[in-house]
CSV table of C-alpha atoms and ligand atoms in Angstrom, one decimal:
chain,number,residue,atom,x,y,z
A,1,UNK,CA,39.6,30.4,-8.1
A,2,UNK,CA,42.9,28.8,-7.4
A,3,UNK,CA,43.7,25.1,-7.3
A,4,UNK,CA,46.3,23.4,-5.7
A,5,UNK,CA,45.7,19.5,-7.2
A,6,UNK,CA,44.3,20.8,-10.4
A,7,UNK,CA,44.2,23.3,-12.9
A,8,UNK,CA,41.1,25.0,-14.9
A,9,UNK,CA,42.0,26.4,-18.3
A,10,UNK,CA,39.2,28.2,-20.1
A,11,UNK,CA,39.3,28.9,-23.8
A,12,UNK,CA,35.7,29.9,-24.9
A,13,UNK,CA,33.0,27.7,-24.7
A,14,UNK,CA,35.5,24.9,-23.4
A,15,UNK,CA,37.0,24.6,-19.9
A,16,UNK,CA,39.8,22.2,-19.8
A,17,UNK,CA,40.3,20.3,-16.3
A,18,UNK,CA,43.7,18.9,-16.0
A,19,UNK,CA,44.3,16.9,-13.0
A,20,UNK,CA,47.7,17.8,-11.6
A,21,UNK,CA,49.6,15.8,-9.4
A,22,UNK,CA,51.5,14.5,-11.7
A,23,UNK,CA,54.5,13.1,-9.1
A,24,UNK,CA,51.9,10.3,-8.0
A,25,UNK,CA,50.2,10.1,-11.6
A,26,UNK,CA,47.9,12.6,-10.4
A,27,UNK,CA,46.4,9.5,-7.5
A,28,UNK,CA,44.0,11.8,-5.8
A,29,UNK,CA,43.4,12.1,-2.1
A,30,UNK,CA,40.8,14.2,-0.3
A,31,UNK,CA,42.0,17.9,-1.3
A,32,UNK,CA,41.6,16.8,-4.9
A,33,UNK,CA,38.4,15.2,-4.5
A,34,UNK,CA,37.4,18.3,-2.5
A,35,UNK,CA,38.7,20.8,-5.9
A,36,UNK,CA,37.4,18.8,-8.6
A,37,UNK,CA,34.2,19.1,-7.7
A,38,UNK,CA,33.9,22.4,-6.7
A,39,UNK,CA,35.5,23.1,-10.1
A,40,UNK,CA,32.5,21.0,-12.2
A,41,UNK,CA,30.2,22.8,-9.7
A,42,UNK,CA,31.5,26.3,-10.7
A,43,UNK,CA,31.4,24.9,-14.9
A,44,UNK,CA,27.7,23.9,-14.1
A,45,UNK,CA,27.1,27.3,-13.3
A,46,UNK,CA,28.8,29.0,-16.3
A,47,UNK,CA,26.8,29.3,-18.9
A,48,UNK,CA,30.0,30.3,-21.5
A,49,UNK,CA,31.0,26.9,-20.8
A,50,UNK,CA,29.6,23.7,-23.3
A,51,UNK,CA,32.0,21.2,-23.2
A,52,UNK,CA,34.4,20.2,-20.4
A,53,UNK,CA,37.2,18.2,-21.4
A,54,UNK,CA,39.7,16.4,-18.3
A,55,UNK,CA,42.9,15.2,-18.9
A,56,UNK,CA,46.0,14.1,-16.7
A,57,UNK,CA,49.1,16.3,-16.5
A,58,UNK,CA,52.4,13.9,-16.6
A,59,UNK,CA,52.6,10.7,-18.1
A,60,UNK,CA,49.1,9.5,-16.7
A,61,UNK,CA,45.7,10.7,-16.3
A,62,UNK,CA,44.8,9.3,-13.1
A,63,UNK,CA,46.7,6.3,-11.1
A,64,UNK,CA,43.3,6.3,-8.7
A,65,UNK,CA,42.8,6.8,-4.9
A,66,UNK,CA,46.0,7.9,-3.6
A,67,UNK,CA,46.9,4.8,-2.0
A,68,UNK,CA,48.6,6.3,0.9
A,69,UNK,CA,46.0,8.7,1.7
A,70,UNK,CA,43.6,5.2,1.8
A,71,UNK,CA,45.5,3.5,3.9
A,72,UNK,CA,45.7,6.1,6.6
A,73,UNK,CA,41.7,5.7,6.6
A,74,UNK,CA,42.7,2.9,9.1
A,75,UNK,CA,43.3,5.6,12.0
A,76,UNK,CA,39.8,7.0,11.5
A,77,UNK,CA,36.8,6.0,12.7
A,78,UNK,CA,33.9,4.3,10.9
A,79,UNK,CA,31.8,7.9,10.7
A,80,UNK,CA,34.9,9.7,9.5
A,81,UNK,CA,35.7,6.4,6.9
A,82,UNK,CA,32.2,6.8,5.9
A,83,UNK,CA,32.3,10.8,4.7
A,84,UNK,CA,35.8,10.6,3.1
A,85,UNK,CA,33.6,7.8,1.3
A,86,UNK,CA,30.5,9.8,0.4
A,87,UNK,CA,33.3,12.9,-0.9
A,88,UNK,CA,34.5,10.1,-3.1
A,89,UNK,CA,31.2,9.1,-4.1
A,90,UNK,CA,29.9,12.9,-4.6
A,91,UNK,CA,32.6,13.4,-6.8
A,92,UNK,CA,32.0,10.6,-9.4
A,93,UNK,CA,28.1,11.6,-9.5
A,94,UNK,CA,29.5,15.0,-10.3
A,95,UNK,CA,30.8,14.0,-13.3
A,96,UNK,CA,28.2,11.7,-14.4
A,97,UNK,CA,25.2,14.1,-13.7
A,98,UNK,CA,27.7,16.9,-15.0
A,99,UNK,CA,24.8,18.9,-17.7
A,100,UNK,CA,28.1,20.0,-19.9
A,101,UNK,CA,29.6,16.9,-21.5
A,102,UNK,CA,32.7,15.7,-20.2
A,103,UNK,CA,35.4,14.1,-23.3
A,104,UNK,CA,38.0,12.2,-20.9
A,105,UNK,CA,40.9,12.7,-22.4
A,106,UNK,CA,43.4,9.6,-21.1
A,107,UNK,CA,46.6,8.8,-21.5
A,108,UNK,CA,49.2,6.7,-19.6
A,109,UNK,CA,47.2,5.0,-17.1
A,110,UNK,CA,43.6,5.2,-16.1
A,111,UNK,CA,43.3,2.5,-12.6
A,112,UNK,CA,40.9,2.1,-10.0
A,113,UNK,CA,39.1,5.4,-9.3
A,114,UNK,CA,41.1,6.7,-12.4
A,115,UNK,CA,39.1,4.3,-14.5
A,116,UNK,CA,36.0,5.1,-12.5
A,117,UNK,CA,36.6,9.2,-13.8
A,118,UNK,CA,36.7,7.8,-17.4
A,119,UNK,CA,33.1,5.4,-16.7
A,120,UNK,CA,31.7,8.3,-15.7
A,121,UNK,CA,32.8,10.4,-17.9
A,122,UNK,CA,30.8,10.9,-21.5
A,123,UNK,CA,33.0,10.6,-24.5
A,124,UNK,CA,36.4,9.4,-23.1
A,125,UNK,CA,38.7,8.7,-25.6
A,126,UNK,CA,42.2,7.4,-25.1
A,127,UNK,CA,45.8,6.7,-26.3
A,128,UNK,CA,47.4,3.3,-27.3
A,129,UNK,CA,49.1,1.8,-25.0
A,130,UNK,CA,47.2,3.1,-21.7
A,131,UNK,CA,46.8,0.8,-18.7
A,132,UNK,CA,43.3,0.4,-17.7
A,133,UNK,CA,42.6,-1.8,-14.7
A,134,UNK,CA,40.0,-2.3,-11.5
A,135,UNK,CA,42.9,-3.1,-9.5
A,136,UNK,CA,41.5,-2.6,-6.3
A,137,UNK,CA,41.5,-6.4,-5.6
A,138,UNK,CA,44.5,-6.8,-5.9
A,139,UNK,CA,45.3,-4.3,-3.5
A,140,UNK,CA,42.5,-6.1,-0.9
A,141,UNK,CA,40.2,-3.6,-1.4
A,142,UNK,CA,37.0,-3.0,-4.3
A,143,UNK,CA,36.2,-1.1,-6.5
A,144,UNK,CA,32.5,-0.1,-4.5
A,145,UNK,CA,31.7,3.8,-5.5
A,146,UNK,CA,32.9,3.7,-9.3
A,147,UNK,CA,30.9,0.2,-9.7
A,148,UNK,CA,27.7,1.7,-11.1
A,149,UNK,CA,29.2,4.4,-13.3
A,150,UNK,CA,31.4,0.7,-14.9
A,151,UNK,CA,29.0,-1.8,-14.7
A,152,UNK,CA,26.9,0.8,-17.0
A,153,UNK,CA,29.7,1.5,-19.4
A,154,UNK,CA,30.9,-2.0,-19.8
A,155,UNK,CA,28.2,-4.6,-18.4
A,156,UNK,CA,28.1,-7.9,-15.8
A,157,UNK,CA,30.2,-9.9,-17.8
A,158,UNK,CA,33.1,-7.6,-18.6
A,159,UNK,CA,33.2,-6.6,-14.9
A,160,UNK,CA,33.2,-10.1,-13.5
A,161,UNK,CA,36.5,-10.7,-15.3
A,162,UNK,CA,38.2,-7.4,-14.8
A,163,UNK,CA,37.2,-6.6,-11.0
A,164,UNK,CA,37.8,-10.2,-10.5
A,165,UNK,CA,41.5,-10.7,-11.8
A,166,UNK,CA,41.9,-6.8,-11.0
A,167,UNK,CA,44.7,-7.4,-14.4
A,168,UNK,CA,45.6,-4.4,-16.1
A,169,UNK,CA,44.5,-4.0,-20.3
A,170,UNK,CA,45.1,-1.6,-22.9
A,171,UNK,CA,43.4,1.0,-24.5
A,172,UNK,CA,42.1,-1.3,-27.6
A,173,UNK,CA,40.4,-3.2,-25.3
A,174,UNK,CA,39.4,-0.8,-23.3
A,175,UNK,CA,37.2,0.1,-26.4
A,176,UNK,CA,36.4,-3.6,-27.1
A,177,UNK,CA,33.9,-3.7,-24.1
A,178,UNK,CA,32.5,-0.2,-24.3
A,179,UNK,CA,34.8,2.0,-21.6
A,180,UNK,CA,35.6,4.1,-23.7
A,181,UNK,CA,34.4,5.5,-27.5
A,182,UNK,CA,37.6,5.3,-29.1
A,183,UNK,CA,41.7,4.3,-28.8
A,184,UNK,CA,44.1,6.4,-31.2
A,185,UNK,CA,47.7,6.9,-31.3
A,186,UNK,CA,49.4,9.2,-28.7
A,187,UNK,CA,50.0,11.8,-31.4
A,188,UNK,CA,46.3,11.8,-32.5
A,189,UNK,CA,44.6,12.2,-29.1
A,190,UNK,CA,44.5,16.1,-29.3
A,191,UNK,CA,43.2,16.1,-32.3
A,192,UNK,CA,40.9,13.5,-31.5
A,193,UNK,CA,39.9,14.4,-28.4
A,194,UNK,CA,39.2,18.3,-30.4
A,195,UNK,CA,37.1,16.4,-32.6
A,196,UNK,CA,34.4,15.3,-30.6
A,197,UNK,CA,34.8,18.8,-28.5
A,198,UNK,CA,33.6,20.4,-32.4
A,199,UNK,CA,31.1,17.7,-32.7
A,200,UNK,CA,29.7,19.0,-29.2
A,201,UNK,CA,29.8,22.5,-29.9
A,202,UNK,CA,27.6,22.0,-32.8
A,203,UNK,CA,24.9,20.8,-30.5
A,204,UNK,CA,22.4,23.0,-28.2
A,205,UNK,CA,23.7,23.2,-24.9
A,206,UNK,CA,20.2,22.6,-23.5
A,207,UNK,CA,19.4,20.1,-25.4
A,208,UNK,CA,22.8,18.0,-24.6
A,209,UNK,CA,21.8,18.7,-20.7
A,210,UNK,CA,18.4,17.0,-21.4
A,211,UNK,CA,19.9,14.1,-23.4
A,212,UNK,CA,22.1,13.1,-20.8
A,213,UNK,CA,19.3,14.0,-18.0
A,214,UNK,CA,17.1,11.4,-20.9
A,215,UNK,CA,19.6,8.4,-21.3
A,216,UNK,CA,20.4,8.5,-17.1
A,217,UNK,CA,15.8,8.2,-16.8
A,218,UNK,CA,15.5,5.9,-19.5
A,219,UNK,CA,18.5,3.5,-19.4
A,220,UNK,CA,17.2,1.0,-16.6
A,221,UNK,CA,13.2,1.6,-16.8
A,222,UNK,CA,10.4,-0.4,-18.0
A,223,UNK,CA,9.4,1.2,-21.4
A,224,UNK,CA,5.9,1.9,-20.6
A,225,UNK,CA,7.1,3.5,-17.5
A,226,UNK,CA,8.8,5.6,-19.2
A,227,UNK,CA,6.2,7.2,-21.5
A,228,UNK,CA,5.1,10.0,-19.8
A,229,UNK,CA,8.4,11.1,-18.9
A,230,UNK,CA,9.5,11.1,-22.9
A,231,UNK,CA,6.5,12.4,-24.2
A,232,UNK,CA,6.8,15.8,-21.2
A,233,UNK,CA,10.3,15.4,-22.0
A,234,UNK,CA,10.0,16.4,-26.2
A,235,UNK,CA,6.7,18.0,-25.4
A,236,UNK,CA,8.9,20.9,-23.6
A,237,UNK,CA,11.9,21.0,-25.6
A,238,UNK,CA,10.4,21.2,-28.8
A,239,UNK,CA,8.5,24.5,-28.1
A,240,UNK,CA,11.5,26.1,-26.2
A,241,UNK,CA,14.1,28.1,-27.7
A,242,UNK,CA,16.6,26.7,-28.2
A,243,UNK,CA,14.4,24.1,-29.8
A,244,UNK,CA,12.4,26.4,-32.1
A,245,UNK,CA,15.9,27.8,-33.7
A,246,UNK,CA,17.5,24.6,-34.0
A,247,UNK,CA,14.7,23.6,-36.2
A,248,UNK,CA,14.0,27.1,-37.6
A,249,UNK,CA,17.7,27.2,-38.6
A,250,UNK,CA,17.7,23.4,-40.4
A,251,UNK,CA,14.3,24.8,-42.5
A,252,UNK,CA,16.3,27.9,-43.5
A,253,UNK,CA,19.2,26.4,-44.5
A,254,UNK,CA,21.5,27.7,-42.0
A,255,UNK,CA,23.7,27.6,-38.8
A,256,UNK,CA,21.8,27.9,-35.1
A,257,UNK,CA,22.6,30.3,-33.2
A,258,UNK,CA,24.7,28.6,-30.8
A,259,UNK,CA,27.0,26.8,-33.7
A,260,UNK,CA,30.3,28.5,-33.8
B,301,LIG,N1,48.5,6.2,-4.8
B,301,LIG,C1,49.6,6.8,-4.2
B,301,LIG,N2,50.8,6.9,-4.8
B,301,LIG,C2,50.9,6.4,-6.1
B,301,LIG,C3,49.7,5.9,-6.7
B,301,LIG,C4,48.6,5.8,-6.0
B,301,LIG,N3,47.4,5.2,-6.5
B,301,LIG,N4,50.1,5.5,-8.0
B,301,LIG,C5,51.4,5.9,-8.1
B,301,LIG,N5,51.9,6.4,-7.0
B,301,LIG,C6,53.2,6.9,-6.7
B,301,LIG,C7,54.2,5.8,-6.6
B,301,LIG,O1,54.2,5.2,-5.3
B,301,LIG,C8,55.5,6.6,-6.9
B,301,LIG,O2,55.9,7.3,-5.7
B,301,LIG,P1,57.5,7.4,-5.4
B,301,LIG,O3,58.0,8.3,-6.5
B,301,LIG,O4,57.5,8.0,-4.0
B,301,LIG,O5,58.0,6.0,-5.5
B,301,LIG,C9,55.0,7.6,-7.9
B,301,LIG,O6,53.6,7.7,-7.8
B,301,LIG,C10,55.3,7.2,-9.3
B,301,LIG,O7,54.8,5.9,-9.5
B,301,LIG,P2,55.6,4.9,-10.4
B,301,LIG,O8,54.9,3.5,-10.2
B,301,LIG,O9,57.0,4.9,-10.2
B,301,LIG,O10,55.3,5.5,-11.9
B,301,LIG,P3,55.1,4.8,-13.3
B,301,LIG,O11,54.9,5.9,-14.3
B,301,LIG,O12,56.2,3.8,-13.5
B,301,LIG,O13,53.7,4.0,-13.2
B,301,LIG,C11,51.4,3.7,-12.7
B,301,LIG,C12,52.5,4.6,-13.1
B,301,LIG,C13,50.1,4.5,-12.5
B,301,LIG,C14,51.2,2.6,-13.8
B,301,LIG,C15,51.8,3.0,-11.3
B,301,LIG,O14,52.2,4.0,-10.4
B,301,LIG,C16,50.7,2.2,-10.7
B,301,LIG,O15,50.4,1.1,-11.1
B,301,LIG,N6,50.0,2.7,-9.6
B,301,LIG,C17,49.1,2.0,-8.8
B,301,LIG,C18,47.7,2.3,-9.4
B,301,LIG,C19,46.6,1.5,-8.8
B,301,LIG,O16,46.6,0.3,-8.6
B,301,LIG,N7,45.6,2.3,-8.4
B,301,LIG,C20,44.4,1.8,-7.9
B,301,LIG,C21,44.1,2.6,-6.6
B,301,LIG,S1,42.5,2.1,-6.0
């Protein structure tokens, strides 16, 4: 399938997402909302893909709603507001419920809805010296469909002082309060970023689609509300197949199947 606002590579078991728009630091409006998620939707489906990794073309992954494009939103009526809204919304959930792991690759600058792709995003790891920020108050407006994906990456009292001051911070900080796993120098993030893509491959693609299914049920329940769903949860898995070789393969002392 062809793109116009971004670009699939596929090498393997990894698909690489770039966004590319790179002459607005890839700020995405409604086409690439409408492309990126058919593209994760297509991923979902493949099962040579494991690991998705998304990444910026230019000098930044992802400047955020295309400002312009938000703006305009003031000629349209309330229904038609609300949908472009819901896309928006859709979109993030796609990445978050994505059953391949996403490693956000970031670089540049990651604002607004670009930092909202990185919260939702599973292992993000970025360069020093990228600008982070929730900038939408600054700009009059919030930062309403990436809040839960942000609040859960970084908590109440990180959020009250960034979407608050809407100021930009860097990449060390970035990691400080938990948005993403790790801040390396611009010539190490490919070989970072191919790192935790090896780690990943060494997992069972199932399995990783049922952890992240696991931590999104068990994150904000009561524990003993949660007991039925972990016991079904390990009761299954551990008498499938993939889960019978993984632990057939550690008792003989060798490689599963699926590790490359
Ligand atoms: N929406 C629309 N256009 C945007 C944009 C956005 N979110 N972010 C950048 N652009 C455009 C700029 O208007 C500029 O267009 P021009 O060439 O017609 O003047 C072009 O992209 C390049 O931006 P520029 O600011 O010159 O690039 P830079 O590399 O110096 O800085 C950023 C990059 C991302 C740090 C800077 O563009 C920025 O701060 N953008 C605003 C991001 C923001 O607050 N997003 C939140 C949206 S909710």
């Amino acid at each position: 399938m062809n793109y116009e606002r971004i670009e699939l590579e596929r090498d393997g078991p990894v698909a690489r997402v770039w966004l590319n728009r790179p002459e607005v630091r890839n700020a995405f409006d409604g086409l690439m909302v409408t492309e990126l998620r058919k593209c994760l939707f297509e991923l979902k489906d493949d099962d040579e893909v494991r690991v998705i990794v998304l990444g910026g073309r230019g000098v930044a992954f992802c400047a955020g709603a295309d400002l312009q494009w938000m703006k305009a939103m003031a000629s349209a009526g309330h229904d038609e507001n609300l949908r472009e809204a819901q896309a928006l919304a859709d979109l993030f959930f796609t990445v978050y419920e994505s059953p391949k792991p996403i490693v956000c690759r970031v670089h540049g600058a990651a604002l607004g809805g670009g930092a909202g792709l990185v919260a939702a995003s599973d292992i993000p790891v970025a360069s020093f010296g990228t600008q982070f920020g929730f900038t939408e108050v600054r700009l009059g407006i919030l930062p309403a469909v990436i809040s839960p994906y942000v609040l859960r990456k970084i908590g109440e009292s990180a959020a009250r002082e960034l979407f608050l001051t809407g100021e930009r911070f860097e990449a060390v900080k970035a990691q400080e309060i938990g948005l993403v796993r790790a801040a390396v120098p611009i010539e190490d993030l490919d070989g970072a970023v191919y790192g935790r893509v090896q780690e990943l491959l060494k997992s069972g693609p199932k399995a990783m689609a049922e952890a992240k299914a696991l931590i999104r049920e068990v994150a904000f329940q009561r524990v003993e509300d949660l007991q039925r769903y972990t016991v079904e949860a390990i009761a299954e898995i551990r008498v499938s197949p993939e889960g019978q070789e993984g632990m057939r393969a550690f008792l003989e002392k060798r490689k599963p199947g699926w590790a490359l």
